[in-house]
Coordinates of C-alpha atoms in Angstrom, one line a residue:
X1 CA 17.6 -8.6 -9.4
X2 CA 13.9 -7.5 -9.8
X3 CA 12.3 -6.2 -6.9
X4 CA 8.7 -4.7 -6.5
X5 CA 7.2 -2.8 -3.7
X6 CA 4.5 -3.8 -1.4
X7 CA 1.9 -1.6 0.0
X8 CA 0.0 -0.1 3.1
X9 CA -0.6 2.8 5.3
X10 CA 3.1 3.7 6.2
X11 CA 5.1 6.6 6.4
X12 CA 8.7 5.7 5.6
X13 CA 10.7 8.8 4.7
X14 CA 9.4 11.2 2.0
X15 CA 5.9 10.7 1.2
X16 CA 5.7 7.1 1.4
X17 CA 3.2 4.5 3.3
X18 CA 3.7 1.0 1.9
X19 CA 2.8 -2.3 2.7
X20 CA 0.9 -5.0 1.2
X21 CA 1.2 -7.0 -2.2
X22 CA 3.7 -9.9 -1.3
X23 CA 7.4 -10.0 -1.6
X24 CA 8.2 -10.8 -5.3
X25 CA 5.3 -9.5 -7.1
X26 CA 5.5 -7.8 -10.3
X27 CA 2.2 -5.9 -11.4
X28 CA 0.3 -5.3 -14.7
X29 CA -2.0 -3.2 -16.5
X30 CA -5.2 -2.1 -18.2
X31 CA -7.2 1.0 -19.4
X32 CA -9.5 3.7 -18.0
X33 CA -9.4 7.4 -18.0
X34 CA -10.9 10.4 -17.2
X35 CA -14.1 11.0 -18.8
X36 CA -15.5 14.6 -19.4
X37 CA -18.8 16.4 -20.0
X38 CA -18.7 15.2 -23.7
X39 CA -20.2 11.7 -24.2
X40 CA -21.7 11.5 -20.5
X41 CA -20.8 7.8 -19.7
X42 CA -23.3 6.1 -17.8
X43 CA -22.3 6.0 -14.1
X44 CA -25.5 4.1 -13.0
X45 CA -25.7 0.7 -11.6
X46 CA -27.3 -0.3 -14.9
X47 CA -24.2 0.6 -16.9
X48 CA -22.6 -2.6 -19.1
X49 CA -19.0 -3.1 -18.8
X50 CA -17.4 -3.9 -21.8
X51 CA -14.9 -6.5 -20.9
X52 CA -11.9 -7.2 -23.5
X53 CA -8.5 -8.7 -23.7
X54 CA -6.1 -6.8 -21.5
X55 CA -3.4 -4.3 -22.9
X56 CA 0.1 -4.5 -21.9
X57 CA 0.8 -2.6 -18.6
X58 CA 1.5 1.0 -18.6
X59 CA 4.6 2.7 -16.6
X60 CA 1.8 4.3 -14.4
X61 CA 0.5 1.3 -13.2
X62 CA 3.7 -0.9 -12.6
X63 CA 7.1 0.9 -13.7
X64 CA 8.6 -2.7 -13.8
X65 CA 6.1 -5.1 -15.5
X66 CA 6.1 -5.5 -19.4
X67 CA 3.9 -8.1 -20.1
X68 CA 0.2 -8.2 -20.5
X69 CA -1.6 -11.0 -18.4
X70 CA -2.8 -14.1 -19.7
X71 CA -5.8 -15.1 -21.9
X72 CA -7.9 -15.8 -18.8
X73 CA -7.9 -12.0 -17.7
X74 CA -10.2 -9.7 -19.3
X75 CA -10.4 -6.0 -18.6
X76 CA -13.2 -3.0 -18.7
X77 CA -13.6 0.5 -17.4
X78 CA -16.1 1.4 -14.9
X79 CA -17.6 5.0 -15.1
X80 CA -18.0 6.7 -12.1
X81 CA -18.9 10.5 -10.7
X82 CA -15.8 12.5 -10.3
X83 CA -17.7 14.1 -7.5
X84 CA -20.7 12.0 -5.9
X85 CA -22.4 15.4 -5.0
X86 CA -22.9 16.0 -8.5
X87 CA -23.9 12.5 -10.1
X88 CA -24.6 13.9 -13.6
X89 CA -21.2 16.0 -13.8
X90 CA -18.1 15.1 -14.9
X91 CA -16.8 11.3 -14.8
X92 CA -13.6 9.3 -14.4
X93 CA -13.0 5.9 -15.5
X94 CA -12.1 3.1 -13.0
X95 CA -9.8 0.4 -14.7
X96 CA -10.8 -2.9 -13.8
X97 CA -9.5 -6.6 -14.3
X98 CA -11.1 -10.0 -13.7
X99 CA -10.8 -13.9 -14.1
X100 CA -13.8 -16.0 -14.0
X101 CA -14.4 -18.4 -11.4
X102 CA -13.3 -21.9 -12.9
X103 CA -16.5 -23.8 -11.1
X104 CA -19.3 -21.9 -12.5
X105 CA -21.9 -24.2 -11.1
X106 CA -20.8 -23.6 -7.6
X107 CA -19.8 -19.9 -8.2
X108 CA -20.5 -17.3 -5.1
X109 CA -20.0 -14.1 -7.0
X110 CA -17.0 -11.8 -7.1
X111 CA -14.3 -11.3 -4.8
X112 CA -12.8 -7.7 -5.2
X113 CA -9.2 -7.2 -4.0
X114 CA -7.2 -4.1 -3.0
X115 CA -3.7 -4.5 -2.2
X116 CA -3.1 -1.4 -0.3
X117 CA -0.7 1.6 -0.8
X118 CA -2.9 3.6 -1.0
X119 CA -1.7 3.9 -4.5
X120 CA -1.1 0.3 -5.6
X121 CA -2.4 -0.9 -9.0
X122 CA -4.8 -3.8 -8.5
X123 CA -5.2 -4.3 -12.2
X124 CA -1.5 -4.8 -12.3
X125 CA -1.0 -6.7 -9.1
X126 CA -3.8 -9.4 -9.1
X127 CA -2.5 -11.3 -12.2
X128 CA 1.0 -11.4 -10.4
X129 CA -0.2 -12.8 -7.3
X130 CA -3.2 -14.9 -8.7
X131 CA -1.4 -18.2 -8.4
X132 CA -1.7 -18.0 -4.7
X133 CA -5.5 -17.5 -5.2
X134 CA -6.2 -20.8 -7.5
X135 CA -8.5 -22.3 -4.7
X136 CA -10.5 -19.1 -4.2
X137 CA -11.0 -18.8 -7.9
X138 CA -12.9 -21.9 -7.9
X139 CA -15.9 -20.2 -6.8
X140 CA -15.1 -16.6 -7.3
X141 CA -14.5 -14.4 -10.0
X142 CA -11.2 -12.7 -9.1
X143 CA -11.6 -8.9 -9.5
X144 CA -9.4 -5.9 -8.9
X145 CA -9.1 -2.2 -10.0
X146 CA -6.8 0.8 -10.0
X147 CA -8.6 3.2 -7.4
X148 CA -9.2 6.7 -8.4
X149 CA -6.0 8.5 -8.6
X150 CA -4.0 5.4 -9.4
X151 CA -2.5 4.0 -12.6
X152 CA -5.0 4.4 -15.3
X153 CA -7.8 5.6 -13.3
X154 CA -7.0 9.1 -13.6
X155 CA -3.4 8.6 -11.9
X156 CA -1.9 11.4 -10.0
X157 CA 1.3 12.8 -11.4
X158 CA 3.5 15.3 -9.9
X159 CA 7.1 15.6 -11.1
X160 CA 8.9 14.4 -14.3
X161 CA 10.9 11.2 -13.7
X162 CA 14.2 13.2 -13.7
X163 CA 13.2 15.6 -10.9
X164 CA 11.9 12.3 -9.0
X165 CA 15.0 10.9 -9.2
X166 CA 16.5 14.0 -7.2
X167 CA 13.7 14.2 -5.0
X168 CA 13.9 10.5 -3.5
X169 CA 17.6 10.8 -3.7
X170 CA 17.9 13.9 -1.4
X171 CA 18.2 14.1 2.4
X172 CA 15.0 13.1 4.0
X173 CA 16.5 13.0 7.5
X174 CA 17.9 16.7 7.9
X175 CA 20.6 17.4 10.5
X176 CA 20.5 21.2 10.7
X177 CA 18.2 24.1 9.9
X178 CA 19.7 24.5 6.4
X179 CA 18.7 21.0 5.5
X180 CA 15.5 21.1 7.2
X181 CA 14.5 24.2 5.3
X182 CA 15.7 22.2 2.0
X183 CA 13.4 19.4 3.0
X184 CA 10.4 21.5 3.3
X185 CA 11.3 23.4 -0.1
X186 CA 11.4 20.1 -1.7
X187 CA 8.1 18.7 -0.2
X188 CA 6.2 22.0 -1.1
X189 CA 7.7 22.0 -4.6
X190 CA 6.3 18.4 -4.9
X191 CA 2.8 19.3 -3.7
X192 CA 2.7 22.3 -6.1
X193 CA 3.6 19.8 -9.1
X194 CA 0.5 17.6 -7.8
X195 CA -1.9 20.4 -8.0
X196 CA -0.3 21.9 -11.5
X197 CA -0.4 18.2 -13.1
X198 CA -3.4 16.7 -11.4
X199 CA -5.3 19.2 -9.6
X200 CA -8.5 18.2 -11.2
X201 CA -8.5 14.7 -9.4
X202 CA -7.1 15.8 -6.2
X203 CA -10.0 16.8 -4.2
X204 CA -11.6 13.4 -4.9
X205 CA -9.1 10.8 -4.5
X206 CA -10.1 10.1 -0.8
X207 CA -10.9 6.9 0.7
X208 CA -14.6 7.4 1.1
X209 CA -15.0 8.1 -2.6
X210 CA -13.1 5.0 -3.5
X211 CA -15.5 3.0 -1.1
X212 CA -18.4 4.4 -3.1
X213 CA -16.7 3.2 -6.1
X214 CA -16.6 0.0 -5.0
X215 CA -20.3 -0.5 -4.0
X216 CA -21.2 0.8 -7.5
X217 CA -18.9 -1.6 -9.0
X218 CA -20.3 -4.5 -6.7
X219 CA -23.8 -3.6 -8.3
X220 CA -22.7 -3.4 -11.7
X221 CA -21.1 -6.7 -11.5
X222 CA -24.5 -8.0 -10.3
X223 CA -23.5 -8.9 -6.7
X224 CA -25.9 -8.7 -4.0
X225 CA -23.2 -8.7 -1.4
X226 CA -19.7 -7.2 -1.2
X227 CA -17.2 -10.3 -0.9
X228 CA -13.7 -8.5 -0.3
X229 CA -10.1 -9.3 0.1
X230 CA -8.3 -6.4 1.3
X231 CA -4.6 -6.0 2.3
X232 CA -2.7 -3.4 4.2
X233 CA -4.5 0.0 3.3
X234 CA -7.0 -2.1 1.5
X235 CA -8.0 -3.0 5.4
X236 CA -8.9 0.7 6.0
X237 CA -10.7 1.1 2.9
X238 CA -12.7 -2.0 3.6
X239 CA -13.6 -0.8 7.0
X240 CA -14.9 2.6 5.7
X241 CA -17.0 0.6 2.9
X242 CA -18.2 -1.6 5.7
X243 CA -19.3 1.6 7.9
X244 CA -20.8 3.2 4.9
X245 CA -22.7 -0.2 3.6
X246 CA -22.9 -2.3 6.5
X247 CA -25.7 -4.3 5.0
X248 CA -23.9 -5.1 1.7
X249 CA -21.0 -6.6 3.4
X250 CA -20.7 -10.4 2.4
X251 CA -17.4 -12.6 3.0
X252 CA -14.7 -10.1 3.7
X253 CA -11.0 -10.5 4.7
X254 CA -8.7 -7.9 6.1
X255 CA -5.0 -9.1 6.2
X256 CA -2.1 -6.9 7.3
X257 CA -4.4 -4.7 9.2
X258 CA -4.2 -0.8 9.5
X259 CA -5.1 0.6 12.9
X260 CA -8.0 2.7 12.2
X261 CA -7.6 4.7 15.7
X262 CA -4.3 6.1 14.7
X263 CA -3.4 9.4 13.3
X264 CA -0.5 10.0 10.9
X265 CA 1.7 10.6 13.9
X266 CA 0.7 7.8 15.8
X267 CA 0.9 5.4 12.9
X268 CA 4.4 6.7 12.0
X269 CA 5.2 6.1 15.4
X270 CA 3.8 2.4 15.3
X271 CA 5.6 1.8 12.1
X272 CA 8.9 2.8 13.5
X273 CA 8.4 0.3 16.0
X274 CA 7.3 -2.3 13.8
X275 CA 10.1 -2.0 11.2
X276 CA 12.6 -1.7 14.2
X277 CA 11.1 -5.0 15.4
X278 CA 11.4 -6.7 12.1
X279 CA 14.9 -5.3 11.7
X280 CA 15.9 -7.1 15.1
X281 CA 14.2 -10.3 13.9
X282 CA 16.2 -10.2 10.8
X283 CA 19.4 -9.6 12.5
X284 CA 18.6 -12.5 15.0
X285 CA 17.6 -14.8 12.1
X286 CA 20.7 -14.0 10.1
X287 CA 23.4 -14.9 12.7
X288 CA 21.7 -18.3 13.0
X289 CA 21.3 -19.1 9.2
X290 CA 22.9 -16.9 6.8
X291 CA 26.1 -18.1 4.7
X292 CA 27.0 -14.3 4.3
X293 CA 28.6 -12.5 6.9
X294 CA 25.7 -10.7 8.8
X295 CA 25.3 -7.1 9.8
X296 CA 24.7 -5.5 13.2
X297 CA 22.5 -2.7 14.0
X298 CA 25.4 -0.4 14.7
X299 CA 27.0 -1.4 11.4
X300 CA 23.8 -0.4 9.6
X301 CA 23.7 2.9 11.1
X302 CA 27.4 3.7 10.5
X303 CA 26.7 2.8 6.7
X304 CA 23.5 5.2 6.7
X305 CA 25.7 8.0 8.4
X306 CA 28.6 7.5 6.0
X307 CA 26.1 7.9 3.0
X308 CA 24.6 11.0 4.4
X309 CA 27.9 12.5 3.3
X310 CA 29.5 10.4 0.9
X311 CA 27.2 8.4 -1.3
X312 CA 28.4 5.4 -3.2
X313 CA 27.9 4.2 -6.7
X314 CA 24.7 2.6 -7.7
X315 CA 23.8 1.7 -11.4
X316 CA 23.0 3.8 -14.5
X317 CA 25.1 6.9 -13.5
X318 CA 23.0 7.0 -10.2
X319 CA 24.7 7.0 -6.4
X320 CA 23.1 5.2 -3.5
X321 CA 22.3 7.9 -0.9
X322 CA 21.2 7.8 2.6
X323 CA 17.5 8.4 1.8
X324 CA 17.6 5.7 -0.9
X325 CA 19.3 3.3 1.5
X326 CA 16.7 4.1 4.0
X327 CA 13.9 3.0 1.8
X328 CA 15.8 -0.2 0.5
X329 CA 16.4 -1.4 4.0
X330 CA 12.7 -0.7 4.8
X331 CA 11.7 -2.7 1.5
X332 CA 13.6 -5.6 2.4
X333 CA 11.6 -6.1 5.7
X334 CA 8.4 -6.7 3.9
X335 CA 9.1 -10.2 3.4
X336 CA 11.7 -12.8 4.6
X337 CA 12.5 -13.5 1.1
X338 CA 14.1 -10.3 0.7
X339 CA 16.5 -10.6 3.9
X340 CA 18.9 -12.4 1.8
X341 CA 19.4 -9.2 -0.5
X342 CA 19.6 -7.0 2.7
X343 CA 22.5 -9.0 3.9
X344 CA 24.2 -8.8 0.4
X345 CA 23.4 -5.2 0.1
X346 CA 24.7 -3.9 3.3
X347 CA 28.0 -5.8 2.8
X348 CA 28.3 -4.5 -0.7
X349 CA 27.4 -0.8 0.1
X350 CA 30.3 -0.8 2.7
X351 CA 32.6 -1.9 -0.1
X352 CA 31.5 1.2 -2.1
X353 CA 28.7 -1.1 -4.1
X354 CA 25.3 0.5 -3.7
X355 CA 23.7 -1.5 -6.4
X356 CA 21.5 -3.8 -4.4
X357 CA 20.1 -1.5 -2.1
X358 CA 19.5 1.1 -4.9
X359 CA 17.4 -1.6 -6.5
X360 CA 15.4 -2.1 -3.5
X361 CA 15.0 1.7 -2.6
X362 CA 13.9 2.2 -6.4
X363 CA 11.2 -0.7 -5.7
X364 CA 10.0 1.2 -2.7
X365 CA 9.7 4.4 -4.8
X366 CA 7.9 2.6 -8.0
X367 CA 10.9 3.2 -10.2
X368 CA 11.3 0.9 -13.3
X369 CA 14.5 0.0 -15.0
X370 CA 13.9 2.3 -17.8
X371 CA 13.9 5.1 -15.2
X372 CA 10.1 5.7 -15.3
X373 CA 7.9 6.0 -12.1
X374 CA 4.6 4.5 -11.6
X375 CA 2.0 6.5 -9.8
X376 CA 2.6 4.5 -6.7
X377 CA 4.0 7.4 -4.5
X378 CA 2.2 10.2 -6.0
X379 CA -1.2 8.5 -5.5
X380 CA -0.1 7.3 -1.8
X381 CA 0.5 11.0 -1.0
X382 CA -2.8 12.4 -2.7
X383 CA -4.9 9.7 -1.0
X384 CA -3.2 10.2 2.4
X385 CA -3.5 14.0 2.2
X386 CA -7.0 13.8 1.0
X387 CA -8.1 11.6 3.8
X388 CA -6.3 13.2 6.8
X389 CA -6.8 16.7 8.4
X390 CA -3.4 16.7 10.1
X391 CA -0.7 18.8 8.9
X392 CA 2.7 18.7 11.0
X393 CA 5.0 21.6 11.2
X394 CA 8.7 21.4 11.6
X395 CA 8.5 22.3 15.3
X396 CA 6.1 19.6 15.8
X397 CA 8.4 17.1 14.2
X398 CA 11.3 18.2 16.2
X399 CA 9.3 17.9 19.6
X400 CA 8.6 14.3 18.4
X401 CA 12.1 13.3 17.4
X402 CA 13.4 12.0 20.5
X403 CA 10.4 9.7 20.9
X404 CA 10.8 8.3 17.5
X405 CA 14.6 7.8 17.9
X406 CA 14.0 5.9 20.9
X407 CA 11.6 3.3 19.6
X408 CA 13.7 3.0 16.5
X409 CA 17.3 4.1 16.1
X410 CA 17.5 3.0 12.6
X411 CA 14.1 4.3 11.4
X412 CA 13.1 6.9 13.8
X413 CA 14.3 10.0 11.9
X414 CA 12.9 8.9 8.4
X415 CA 9.4 8.2 9.9
X416 CA 9.3 11.3 11.9
X417 CA 10.2 13.4 8.9
X418 CA 7.8 11.6 6.4
X419 CA 5.1 13.2 8.3
X420 CA 5.8 16.5 6.2
X421 CA 4.5 14.8 3.2
X422 CA 1.4 16.8 3.4
X423 CA 3.0 20.1 4.0
X424 CA 1.5 22.7 1.4
X425 CA -1.1 20.2 0.2
X426 CA -3.6 22.2 -1.8
X427 CA -6.7 19.9 -0.3
X428 CA -7.9 20.0 3.0
X429 CA -8.2 16.4 4.7
X430 CA -11.6 14.7 5.5
X431 CA -11.2 13.1 8.8
X432 CA -8.6 12.9 12.1
X433 CA -9.3 9.1 11.9
X434 CA -11.7 7.3 9.8
X435 CA -14.9 5.8 11.3
X436 CA -15.0 1.9 10.5
X437 CA -18.0 0.9 12.7
X438 CA -20.1 -1.4 11.1
X439 CA -23.2 -2.3 13.1
X440 CA -25.3 -4.9 11.5
X441 CA -22.5 -5.9 9.1
X442 CA -21.6 -9.6 8.5
X443 CA -18.4 -11.1 10.3
X444 CA -15.3 -9.9 8.8
X445 CA -12.3 -11.7 9.3
X446 CA -9.3 -9.8 10.6
X447 CA -6.0 -11.2 10.1
X448 CA -3.0 -9.7 12.3
X449 CA 0.7 -11.0 11.8
X450 CA 3.1 -10.5 14.8
X451 CA 6.1 -9.6 12.9
X452 CA 4.6 -7.5 10.4
X453 CA 6.5 -4.2 9.9
X454 CA 4.2 -1.8 7.9
X455 CA 1.1 -2.7 10.0
X456 CA 2.0 -3.9 13.4
X457 CA 0.3 -6.4 14.9
X458 CA -1.8 -4.3 17.3
X459 CA -3.7 -2.8 14.7
X460 CA -5.7 -6.0 14.0
X461 CA -7.3 -6.0 17.6
X462 CA -8.2 -2.4 17.2
X463 CA -9.8 -2.8 13.8
X464 CA -11.7 -5.9 15.1
X465 CA -12.9 -3.8 18.0
X466 CA -13.7 -1.0 15.8
X467 CA -15.9 -2.9 13.4
X468 CA -18.2 -3.8 16.3
X469 CA -19.2 -6.9 18.5
X470 CA -20.1 -9.7 16.2
X471 CA -18.5 -8.1 13.2
X472 CA -14.5 -8.2 13.6
X473 CA -13.4 -11.7 14.2
X474 CA -9.5 -11.9 14.9
X475 CA -7.2 -14.4 13.6
X476 CA -3.5 -14.3 14.6
X477 CA -0.6 -15.5 12.7
X478 CA 2.8 -15.7 14.4
X479 CA 5.2 -14.9 11.4
X480 CA 7.2 -12.6 9.7
X481 CA 6.7 -10.2 6.8
X482 CA 4.1 -8.2 5.8
X483 CA 0.4 -9.7 5.8
X484 CA -0.4 -13.4 6.4
X485 CA -2.4 -15.1 3.5
X486 CA 0.5 -14.7 0.9
X487 CA 3.1 -15.8 3.2
X488 CA 1.9 -19.4 2.4
X489 CA 1.3 -20.4 5.9
X490 CA -0.7 -23.5 5.7
X491 CA -2.8 -22.8 8.7
X492 CA -3.8 -19.1 7.8
X493 CA -4.7 -20.5 4.1
X494 CA -6.9 -23.2 5.3
X495 CA -8.6 -21.0 8.0
X496 CA -9.0 -18.1 5.5
X497 CA -10.2 -20.3 2.4
X498 CA -12.7 -22.1 5.0
X499 CA -14.4 -18.7 5.5
X500 CA -14.3 -17.3 2.3
X501 CA -15.5 -20.6 0.4
X502 CA -17.7 -22.0 2.9
X503 CA -18.5 -19.4 5.4
X504 CA -16.9 -20.9 8.3
X505 CA -16.1 -18.4 10.8
X506 CA -13.1 -19.4 12.9
X507 CA -13.3 -19.5 16.7
X508 CA -12.4 -16.2 18.7
X509 CA -8.6 -16.1 19.4
X510 CA -7.5 -18.8 16.9
X511 CA -3.4 -18.6 16.5
X512 CA -1.7 -20.0 13.5
X513 CA 2.0 -20.3 13.9

């Protein structure tokens, strides 16, 4: 079973914030890299992109993908300043990919995608999902990129693969003081590894710089306006872009929306509620439709408790631990397509076979079958800690644990302890919450899914409000899984396509079921 992670701002045990690609995507690749003082590549809007055929994907972009995208795809490197305060200083390369519009006569421009994470490789993801964007491709060049710190855009690396195996398998929901100290020690060691291996890029991977990169990208592509398709964390990035460049916003879609008003603590608590709600929906649906024996919440909790002390066999000589099972269960709730694997995986783990849940947990962590990890989780942590000022202590988390456990008996502990992810981080954060106000911008379509576990539905209304009057236009999808457009719902597809292709803004309060 091949399983691939999805992305968004989320805190799921360890440093982990997922939520947006779609359920069964693979991911692919390209080239870029860190420039230096020597050649001084052109970082202006007048630089020429050298488009060429795309190479096979690298493990830094997607640990599971093995094939290069087809011949309709071409790749290039955009050169940007490492530090925008020093525009003529060091540079980095931003890996890009595109497929040209099929109807060149009626082409609108480029449609730039960000699939979330933060930490997801757009170069790898877009070709994997492009089958769902055929109608959009008639009038847009489909374009995506690896944001700075991701994949081949100077991707952040923290620990060797073997150490990452141990890191993700270790207990992330401590039960006593000794386990708490061990957790903090591991997180601090991880942060030190990030500084040692990627210290040059860490201060510059924040969302504001990524938004500046996107505007340079827009200009180099020759587009007067930024036409944008942002999913999960990609909605936060889009909101920051709209705040910085409101007059440059063209037709923009925010899908699987991050609540811009939430601190990391509030976001983690919201996700605990969201994943619990999705788990409850899964359990109800399972009893109605599954041909397999369905679990109960108590049975899931008893399995996790047992795995805490006695891991079961997985594959490749590895075992399924409580932490890996936590991640696997959360991964399975990103899409209804995974629910059958969750049912089978829980039943098998109770019988001592942890292979299915381990595969799901590995997908969550960006681990490929060969044991190599992508930069998904390391970049996620680096971007999160560069963005947010908050640093949570053990006493902070211990005070909040009862609230987290109340909203989610299954996910509360791992979401709360996930707040340690920026402990010992070598770079200070930029904000308490991002500013996404975009007075004067064109309408932005904001789509919320009522059953979304990773970016709970309530965040869509808050994003629409913060964008400002006449800017944020909300569309509601009454569904399950993360995001709406890639669910395949005909109403969502028709509404979004009409907006992106014809500029038709839906009526306020429109609902798709």
